[in-house]
Amino acid sequence: MIIMRSIKSFYSLSSMLLVIPALSFASNIENSTNSISYFVGVEGGYQVSSDNNYAQSDPHSAIGGIYGGINLTDTLSWDLGYQYLGQMDSAYNFIQVDTSLFRTGLRYTYPVYKQLSVYGYAGAAYWSLDKSSINTNISDDGFSPIYKLGITTPVAENLYLDIGYQYIDGIGSQNTGEFDSHGALIGLTYRFGRADEPQIIIPEPIETPKEECKPELVEPRTIYHFSTQLSKEMKTFGVDQAELSLQQKEIQHIAQLLADNPTAKVKVIGHTDSSGSEAYNQKLSKKRAIYIATKLENNGVDKERIIVQGYGEMAPIASNETIEGRALNRRVDITVFVSE
């Protein structure tokens, strides 16, 4: 009966925690063209318990676990996981404690330097504990808050390394005795690619009388296109660099085209390779585009005629599996066009 009540309680708690991801998911659909993505991972480490009743025994054990979840945005994710906290032995009084748990919570990740990000995690854990000694054997279960703090960085395409600290407050009950868990964890997380964007269904046009003329869709006419990696010197942006040494005559040529075509505009789009997080790459690609746009402004191009965009890692022209391919993907595309 106790186990059934605990399972029902865990189901209720998980349902409540799912409300936040659901709301964020709905907001993400309304405000972003990117869909959510998924991840799975494994983690392992070591924990030391904090128990004032048996402080001198210093019980400790290894930790192992698996998890999976949803990237709701570039910085916010939700997960559900299982951890086995191992068997802790108290040398002081020959007590053994065997603990496992299910956990769920929200994680916020913030890029701080190049490909390095920090993260914080808060959630709830449903634990199951078996405590045995020479004379007794007690089992119990319940809920405790769980927190994590650490750093994360990519180690391969779609594969991320997490190193952090985990704290679980108050595992146990009055019957078994309580302890706090302090753990050091290392994890590997594989992030699946973002789902394809939903297809846009264009409704069939409403039939109009034959004498009425249907308006034609006017497409912009491209006057000139240039990509930085196709320069005479095959210049490419360095890793994590937003500046590039291009020949001044190339910038002047584009500026002259705009001067000769007063109605023309120029679109400057920055790109990156797949190294680093999507959020960081998005910012870096925008910086690269701004750098080229500033050069155009310095050569007399009106700021109002320049469209600046950052595509991050979403539009590669070569494989990110090789050094050469990643170098080609670190680029800026410049297109001069006229809307006729």
mmCIF file of N, CA and C in Angstrom, residues 122-195:
data_model
loop_
_atom_site.group_PDB
_atom_site.id
_atom_site.type_symbol
_atom_site.label_atom_id
_atom_site.label_comp_id
_atom_site.label_asym_id
_atom_site.label_seq_id
_atom_site.Cartn_x
_atom_site.Cartn_y
_atom_site.Cartn_z
ATOM 1 N N ALA A 122 17.017 22.216 -11.107
ATOM 2 C CA ALA A 122 16.171 22.096 -9.924
ATOM 3 C C ALA A 122 15.009 21.168 -10.249
ATOM 4 N N GLY A 123 14.716 20.258 -9.320
ATOM 5 C CA GLY A 123 13.635 19.317 -9.560
ATOM 6 C C GLY A 123 13.274 18.546 -8.305
ATOM 7 N N ALA A 124 12.639 17.402 -8.506
ATOM 8 C CA ALA A 124 12.201 16.562 -7.408
ATOM 9 C C ALA A 124 12.652 15.126 -7.650
ATOM 10 N N ALA A 125 12.951 14.418 -6.570
ATOM 11 C CA ALA A 125 13.388 13.020 -6.651
ATOM 12 C C ALA A 125 12.464 12.148 -5.803
ATOM 13 N N TYR A 126 12.026 11.041 -6.380
ATOM 14 C CA TYR A 126 11.282 10.029 -5.629
ATOM 15 C C TYR A 126 12.265 8.898 -5.316
ATOM 16 N N TRP A 127 12.600 8.747 -4.045
ATOM 17 C CA TRP A 127 13.625 7.784 -3.643
ATOM 18 C C TRP A 127 13.007 6.550 -2.990
ATOM 19 N N SER A 128 13.739 5.453 -3.088
ATOM 20 C CA SER A 128 13.383 4.205 -2.424
ATOM 21 C C SER A 128 14.609 3.743 -1.651
ATOM 22 N N LEU A 129 14.445 3.510 -0.335
ATOM 23 C CA LEU A 129 15.583 3.264 0.542
ATOM 24 C C LEU A 129 15.384 1.970 1.334
ATOM 25 N N ASP A 130 16.423 1.162 1.377
ATOM 26 C CA ASP A 130 16.455 -0.042 2.209
ATOM 27 C C ASP A 130 17.593 0.099 3.213
ATOM 28 N N LYS A 131 17.229 0.017 4.490
ATOM 29 C CA LYS A 131 18.225 0.151 5.556
ATOM 30 C C LYS A 131 18.267 -1.157 6.351
ATOM 31 N N SER A 132 19.453 -1.709 6.447
ATOM 32 C CA SER A 132 19.586 -2.994 7.147
ATOM 33 C C SER A 132 20.755 -2.939 8.124
ATOM 34 N N SER A 133 20.607 -3.673 9.194
ATOM 35 C CA SER A 133 21.667 -3.811 10.196
ATOM 36 C C SER A 133 21.638 -5.261 10.693
ATOM 37 N N ILE A 134 22.344 -5.520 11.732
ATOM 38 C CA ILE A 134 22.404 -6.886 12.267
ATOM 39 C C ILE A 134 21.026 -7.353 12.742
ATOM 40 N N ASN A 135 20.258 -6.445 13.305
ATOM 41 C CA ASN A 135 18.990 -6.829 13.931
ATOM 42 C C ASN A 135 17.748 -6.372 13.168
ATOM 43 N N THR A 136 17.878 -5.415 12.266
ATOM 44 C CA THR A 136 16.683 -4.837 11.636
ATOM 45 C C THR A 136 16.860 -4.730 10.121
ATOM 46 N N ASN A 137 15.715 -4.600 9.452
ATOM 47 C CA ASN A 137 15.693 -4.357 8.002
ATOM 48 C C ASN A 137 14.468 -3.487 7.711
ATOM 49 N N ILE A 138 14.694 -2.219 7.335
ATOM 50 C CA ILE A 138 13.612 -1.256 7.154
ATOM 51 C C ILE A 138 13.654 -0.713 5.729
ATOM 52 N N SER A 139 12.474 -0.574 5.120
ATOM 53 C CA SER A 139 12.347 0.017 3.789
ATOM 54 C C SER A 139 11.408 1.207 3.854
ATOM 55 N N ASP A 140 11.687 2.218 3.038
ATOM 56 C CA ASP A 140 10.822 3.398 3.005
ATOM 57 C C ASP A 140 11.015 4.087 1.661
ATOM 58 N N ASP A 141 10.110 5.009 1.335
ATOM 59 C CA ASP A 141 10.226 5.802 0.114
ATOM 60 C C ASP A 141 9.604 7.162 0.354
ATOM 61 N N GLY A 142 9.931 8.092 -0.533
ATOM 62 C CA GLY A 142 9.400 9.443 -0.387
ATOM 63 C C GLY A 142 9.990 10.388 -1.417
ATOM 64 N N PHE A 143 9.778 11.678 -1.178
ATOM 65 C CA PHE A 143 10.224 12.703 -2.117
ATOM 66 C C PHE A 143 11.202 13.656 -1.460
ATOM 67 N N SER A 144 12.163 14.159 -2.265
ATOM 68 C CA SER A 144 13.129 15.141 -1.801
ATOM 69 C C SER A 144 13.472 16.080 -2.951
ATOM 70 N N PRO A 145 13.813 17.331 -2.646
ATOM 71 C CA PRO A 145 14.276 18.235 -3.715
ATOM 72 C C PRO A 145 15.689 17.867 -4.156
ATOM 73 N N ILE A 146 15.980 18.084 -5.434
ATOM 74 C CA ILE A 146 17.289 17.784 -5.994
ATOM 75 C C ILE A 146 17.779 18.996 -6.780
ATOM 76 N N TYR A 147 19.065 19.320 -6.621
ATOM 77 C CA TYR A 147 19.655 20.475 -7.287
ATOM 78 C C TYR A 147 20.990 20.073 -7.905
ATOM 79 N N LYS A 148 21.319 20.735 -9.016
ATOM 80 C CA LYS A 148 22.606 20.496 -9.675
ATOM 81 C C LYS A 148 23.190 21.825 -10.145
ATOM 82 N N LEU A 149 24.509 21.872 -10.197
ATOM 83 C CA LEU A 149 25.230 23.037 -10.708
ATOM 84 C C LEU A 149 26.497 22.528 -11.369
ATOM 85 N N GLY A 150 26.778 22.992 -12.598
ATOM 86 C CA GLY A 150 27.969 22.486 -13.261
ATOM 87 C C GLY A 150 28.281 23.203 -14.547
ATOM 88 N N ILE A 151 29.180 22.586 -15.346
ATOM 89 C CA ILE A 151 29.597 23.132 -16.624
ATOM 90 C C ILE A 151 29.369 22.078 -17.701
ATOM 91 N N THR A 152 29.191 22.533 -18.940
ATOM 92 C CA THR A 152 28.986 21.625 -20.062
ATOM 93 C C THR A 152 29.726 22.151 -21.276
ATOM 94 N N THR A 153 30.214 21.229 -22.117
ATOM 95 C CA THR A 153 30.945 21.614 -23.324
ATOM 96 C C THR A 153 30.822 20.497 -24.351
ATOM 97 N N PRO A 154 30.798 20.825 -25.645
ATOM 98 C CA PRO A 154 30.729 19.767 -26.663
ATOM 99 C C PRO A 154 32.076 19.053 -26.797
ATOM 100 N N VAL A 155 32.040 17.734 -26.995
ATOM 101 C CA VAL A 155 33.257 16.955 -27.207
ATOM 102 C C VAL A 155 33.253 16.292 -28.584
ATOM 103 N N ALA A 156 32.104 16.238 -29.230
ATOM 104 C CA ALA A 156 31.963 15.711 -30.582
ATOM 105 C C ALA A 156 30.639 16.235 -31.116
ATOM 106 N N GLU A 157 30.342 15.956 -32.373
ATOM 107 C CA GLU A 157 29.090 16.446 -32.942
ATOM 108 C C GLU A 157 27.899 15.855 -32.199
ATOM 109 N N ASN A 158 27.074 16.742 -31.637
ATOM 110 C CA ASN A 158 25.854 16.386 -30.888
ATOM 111 C C ASN A 158 26.139 15.691 -29.556
ATOM 112 N N LEU A 159 27.406 15.566 -29.148
ATOM 113 C CA LEU A 159 27.759 14.897 -27.892
ATOM 114 C C LEU A 159 28.371 15.913 -26.936
ATOM 115 N N TYR A 160 27.825 15.985 -25.706
ATOM 116 C CA TYR A 160 28.236 17.001 -24.730
ATOM 117 C C TYR A 160 28.701 16.349 -23.431
ATOM 118 N N LEU A 161 29.732 16.936 -22.845
ATOM 119 C CA LEU A 161 30.269 16.481 -21.567
ATOM 120 C C LEU A 161 29.777 17.402 -20.457
ATOM 121 N N ASP A 162 29.203 16.818 -19.396
ATOM 122 C CA ASP A 162 28.737 17.567 -18.230
ATOM 123 C C ASP A 162 29.577 17.189 -17.016
ATOM 124 N N ILE A 163 30.011 18.185 -16.271
ATOM 125 C CA ILE A 163 30.716 17.968 -15.007
ATOM 126 C C ILE A 163 30.048 18.856 -13.963
ATOM 127 N N GLY A 164 29.587 18.253 -12.856
ATOM 128 C CA GLY A 164 28.854 19.079 -11.910
ATOM 129 C C GLY A 164 28.724 18.493 -10.518
ATOM 130 N N TYR A 165 28.051 19.264 -9.688
ATOM 131 C CA TYR A 165 27.776 18.918 -8.290
ATOM 132 C C TYR A 165 26.278 18.690 -8.126
ATOM 133 N N GLN A 166 25.909 17.658 -7.384
ATOM 134 C CA GLN A 166 24.494 17.328 -7.145
ATOM 135 C C GLN A 166 24.221 17.287 -5.649
ATOM 136 N N TYR A 167 23.121 17.913 -5.262
ATOM 137 C CA TYR A 167 22.713 17.916 -3.851
ATOM 138 C C TYR A 167 21.261 17.448 -3.742
ATOM 139 N N ILE A 168 21.036 16.441 -2.889
ATOM 140 C CA ILE A 168 19.685 15.951 -2.605
ATOM 141 C C ILE A 168 19.442 16.139 -1.109
ATOM 142 N N ASP A 169 18.382 16.825 -0.784
ATOM 143 C CA ASP A 169 18.114 17.198 0.605
ATOM 144 C C ASP A 169 17.146 16.213 1.261
ATOM 145 N N GLY A 170 17.586 15.609 2.362
ATOM 146 C CA GLY A 170 16.688 14.831 3.208
ATOM 147 C C GLY A 170 16.186 13.533 2.632
ATOM 148 N N ILE A 171 17.096 12.619 2.263
ATOM 149 C CA ILE A 171 16.686 11.277 1.846
ATOM 150 C C ILE A 171 16.436 10.439 3.100
ATOM 151 N N GLY A 172 15.281 9.804 3.185
ATOM 152 C CA GLY A 172 14.944 9.016 4.366
ATOM 153 C C GLY A 172 13.790 9.614 5.130
ATOM 154 N N SER A 173 13.437 8.960 6.230
ATOM 155 C CA SER A 173 12.301 9.385 7.037
ATOM 156 C C SER A 173 12.637 9.210 8.518
ATOM 157 N N GLN A 174 11.641 9.465 9.346
ATOM 158 C CA GLN A 174 11.834 9.283 10.782
ATOM 159 C C GLN A 174 12.115 7.820 11.119
ATOM 160 N N ASN A 175 11.550 6.911 10.341
ATOM 161 C CA ASN A 175 11.763 5.486 10.607
ATOM 162 C C ASN A 175 13.174 5.032 10.260
ATOM 163 N N THR A 176 13.699 5.552 9.133
ATOM 164 C CA THR A 176 15.002 5.086 8.661
ATOM 165 C C THR A 176 16.142 6.017 9.038
ATOM 166 N N GLY A 177 15.793 7.252 9.401
ATOM 167 C CA GLY A 177 16.822 8.270 9.584
ATOM 168 C C GLY A 177 17.090 8.968 8.259
ATOM 169 N N GLU A 178 17.424 10.251 8.316
ATOM 170 C CA GLU A 178 17.630 11.040 7.108
ATOM 171 C C GLU A 178 19.113 11.314 6.879
ATOM 172 N N PHE A 179 19.467 11.478 5.593
ATOM 173 C CA PHE A 179 20.797 11.946 5.250
ATOM 174 C C PHE A 179 20.696 12.811 4.001
ATOM 175 N N ASP A 180 21.640 13.734 3.850
ATOM 176 C CA ASP A 180 21.748 14.562 2.653
ATOM 177 C C ASP A 180 22.836 13.985 1.761
ATOM 178 N N SER A 181 22.597 13.991 0.465
ATOM 179 C CA SER A 181 23.543 13.432 -0.492
ATOM 180 C C SER A 181 24.285 14.554 -1.217
ATOM 181 N N HIS A 182 25.618 14.515 -1.146
ATOM 182 C CA HIS A 182 26.476 15.440 -1.881
ATOM 183 C C HIS A 182 27.248 14.627 -2.914
ATOM 184 N N GLY A 183 27.017 14.892 -4.201
ATOM 185 C CA GLY A 183 27.629 14.062 -5.239
ATOM 186 C C GLY A 183 28.379 14.869 -6.276
ATOM 187 N N ALA A 184 29.457 14.282 -6.790
ATOM 188 C CA ALA A 184 30.190 14.810 -7.938
ATOM 189 C C ALA A 184 29.892 13.909 -9.130
ATOM 190 N N LEU A 185 29.410 14.495 -10.242
ATOM 191 C CA LEU A 185 28.939 13.708 -11.381
ATOM 192 C C LEU A 185 29.642 14.113 -12.673
ATOM 193 N N ILE A 186 29.850 13.125 -13.535
ATOM 194 C CA ILE A 186 30.292 13.334 -14.907
ATOM 195 C C ILE A 186 29.282 12.653 -15.818
ATOM 196 N N GLY A 187 28.808 13.368 -16.828
ATOM 197 C CA GLY A 187 27.794 12.799 -17.711
ATOM 198 C C GLY A 187 28.096 13.060 -19.176
ATOM 199 N N LEU A 188 27.559 12.206 -20.042
ATOM 200 C CA LEU A 188 27.627 12.385 -21.485
ATOM 201 C C LEU A 188 26.199 12.458 -22.015
ATOM 202 N N THR A 189 25.905 13.518 -22.756
ATOM 203 C CA THR A 189 24.566 13.745 -23.287
ATOM 204 C C THR A 189 24.614 13.792 -24.809
ATOM 205 N N TYR A 190 23.758 12.999 -25.442
ATOM 206 C CA TYR A 190 23.651 13.039 -26.903
ATOM 207 C C TYR A 190 22.369 13.772 -27.270
ATOM 208 N N ARG A 191 22.526 14.823 -28.068
ATOM 209 C CA ARG A 191 21.380 15.617 -28.495
ATOM 210 C C ARG A 191 21.016 15.255 -29.932
ATOM 211 N N PHE A 192 19.788 14.827 -30.114
ATOM 212 C CA PHE A 192 19.320 14.521 -31.456
ATOM 213 C C PHE A 192 19.064 15.818 -32.206
ATOM 214 N N GLY A 193 19.164 15.754 -33.539
ATOM 215 C CA GLY A 193 18.927 16.939 -34.351
ATOM 216 C C GLY A 193 17.519 17.433 -34.189
ATOM 217 N N ARG A 194 17.358 18.728 -34.404
ATOM 218 C CA ARG A 194 16.017 19.313 -34.297
ATOM 219 C C ARG A 194 15.098 18.718 -35.347
ATOM 220 N N ALA A 195 13.866 18.533 -34.950
ATOM 221 C CA ALA A 195 12.883 17.994 -35.890
ATOM 222 C C ALA A 195 12.683 18.961 -37.052
#
